[in-house]
Amino acid sequence: MTFTAPETTTHYVPKDLPTHIQHFINGKFVDSVSGKTFDVLDPVSNGNYATAAAGQKEDIDLAVAAAREAFVNGPWPKMKPRERARVLNRIADAVEAQEERLAELETFDTGLPITQAKGQALRAAENFRFFADLIVAQFDDAMKVPGAQINYVNRKPIGVAGLITPWNTPFMLESWKLAPALAAGNTVVLKPAEFTPLSASLWAQIFKDAGLPDGVFNLVNGLGEEAGDALVKHPDVPLISFTGETTTGQTIFRNAAANLKGLSMELGGKSPCVVFADADLDAAIDSALFGVFSLNGERCTAGSRILVERAIYDEFCEKYAARAKNIVVGDPHDPRTQVGALVHPEHYAKVASYVEIGKSEGRLLAGGGRPEHLPAGLNNSNYIAPTVFADVAPDARIFQEEIFGPVVAITPFENDDEALALANNTKYGLAAYIWTQNLTRAHNFAQNVEAGMVWLNSHNVRDLRTPFGGVKASGLGHEGGYRSIDFYTDQQAVHITLGAVHTPKFGA
């Protein structure tokens, strides 16, 4: 058996879909000043189901002006933390109340399997609750020199935060940025990914109903090279938080330099999953499968390079490939589906090209193209079968380059030193997964692997209090927990003299 697919024969389309998606500026839904639009398609039919306002520089200017006015003269930055926390909790309540609808729309717009989309909606709500709690509990340092001086930190919001978000799990990833930026008292301009604007448009009414003042949240849809570029370059936007591809991050870095903006960028990844011979093999296979094939493989932290100790290499490859062949591929709205459609034909073409490259760089164990037995009506969609290549050399493109799809490269290693060298042999450094029962090895390996985040004997289960971010080409800075509050606030040192000041008397 190559694939088991749900017997869906018709493509599910949610009720009451919008046919046109607008910007949201200063409390109102508006079109672009120019009237420009772009088409929005769903990844199963690849048909256009809506148009979206295509933001240009003038639309960003209006959004930033509204956000700046709300920051300087509005109530939001001046509210007590508890007052802001109440609004954030009402936002979380609204997200939870709309879980089914949010997941339905997210699945339709992204191709993400519905069961996984539901989890993302709940995580979005939890992000708002987390930062509501955090700002109420937040305290700042005070340093005392007895009889001479007291010093304290005055933490305050910075201003207008520019938030640029990706198309994979967009609603949840938007919440990662919106929640701490708003909790800290900033106002925001959100530029969602042009492939997936649908769920982002829901924030406006959620925020309005929760009592967020007009102008605090603004949304401008559009292409990265137009709306995103204008937001990055705008002189009244002191902060940019970006999640996306590394090359785009480098462009943002260059364009933000003129105004010396604060930057937080979570970029690409090619994360290793290292399996030693003493590992719990079944648990490691479960995690390694989930880590690269969940979310359709469109995840920055995917463990897409699996490094396996030679003693268990053949057994691992055999078992892993057998499981990959049985992954359920089908209509994203079917609850049995485990891998859905890739987000867009452009991205499908990219992933498919890497599959073809892989056929000359590794031994194909599973997949290798479109699934063989898709239900009727899905054959022209953006589906890639879960694809497994073994015996992949460290200099292979599928070993080195981010594919961002359901494609994995497996490579053997002989000893700990070789495993570490292979794990670090890439320009990326976002995550790493290590499977071993040897506690000393586990900690030493974790501390020496070049990755911003490491999971030992676990898949990607994240505590919201911990820092999230990468090293090398995988990012700049960290968010998560207090690191997010640090990024979205200025920390001003205030010094107070308690006694006589002994100042050298120049010119006396």
Short mmCIF file of C-alpha atoms in Angstrom, two decimals, residues 501-508:
data_model
loop_
_atom_site.label_atom_id
_atom_site.label_comp_id
_atom_site.label_asym_id
_atom_site.label_seq_id
_atom_site.Cartn_x
_atom_site.Cartn_y
_atom_site.Cartn_z
CA VAL A 501 26.83 64.98 44.87
CA HIS A 502 30.61 65.14 44.61
CA THR A 503 31.22 66.55 41.14
CA PRO A 504 34.64 67.74 39.96
CA LYS A 505 34.52 71.55 39.79
CA PHE A 506 35.74 72.22 36.28
CA GLY A 507 36.57 75.89 35.77
CA ALA A 508 36.08 76.83 39.42
#
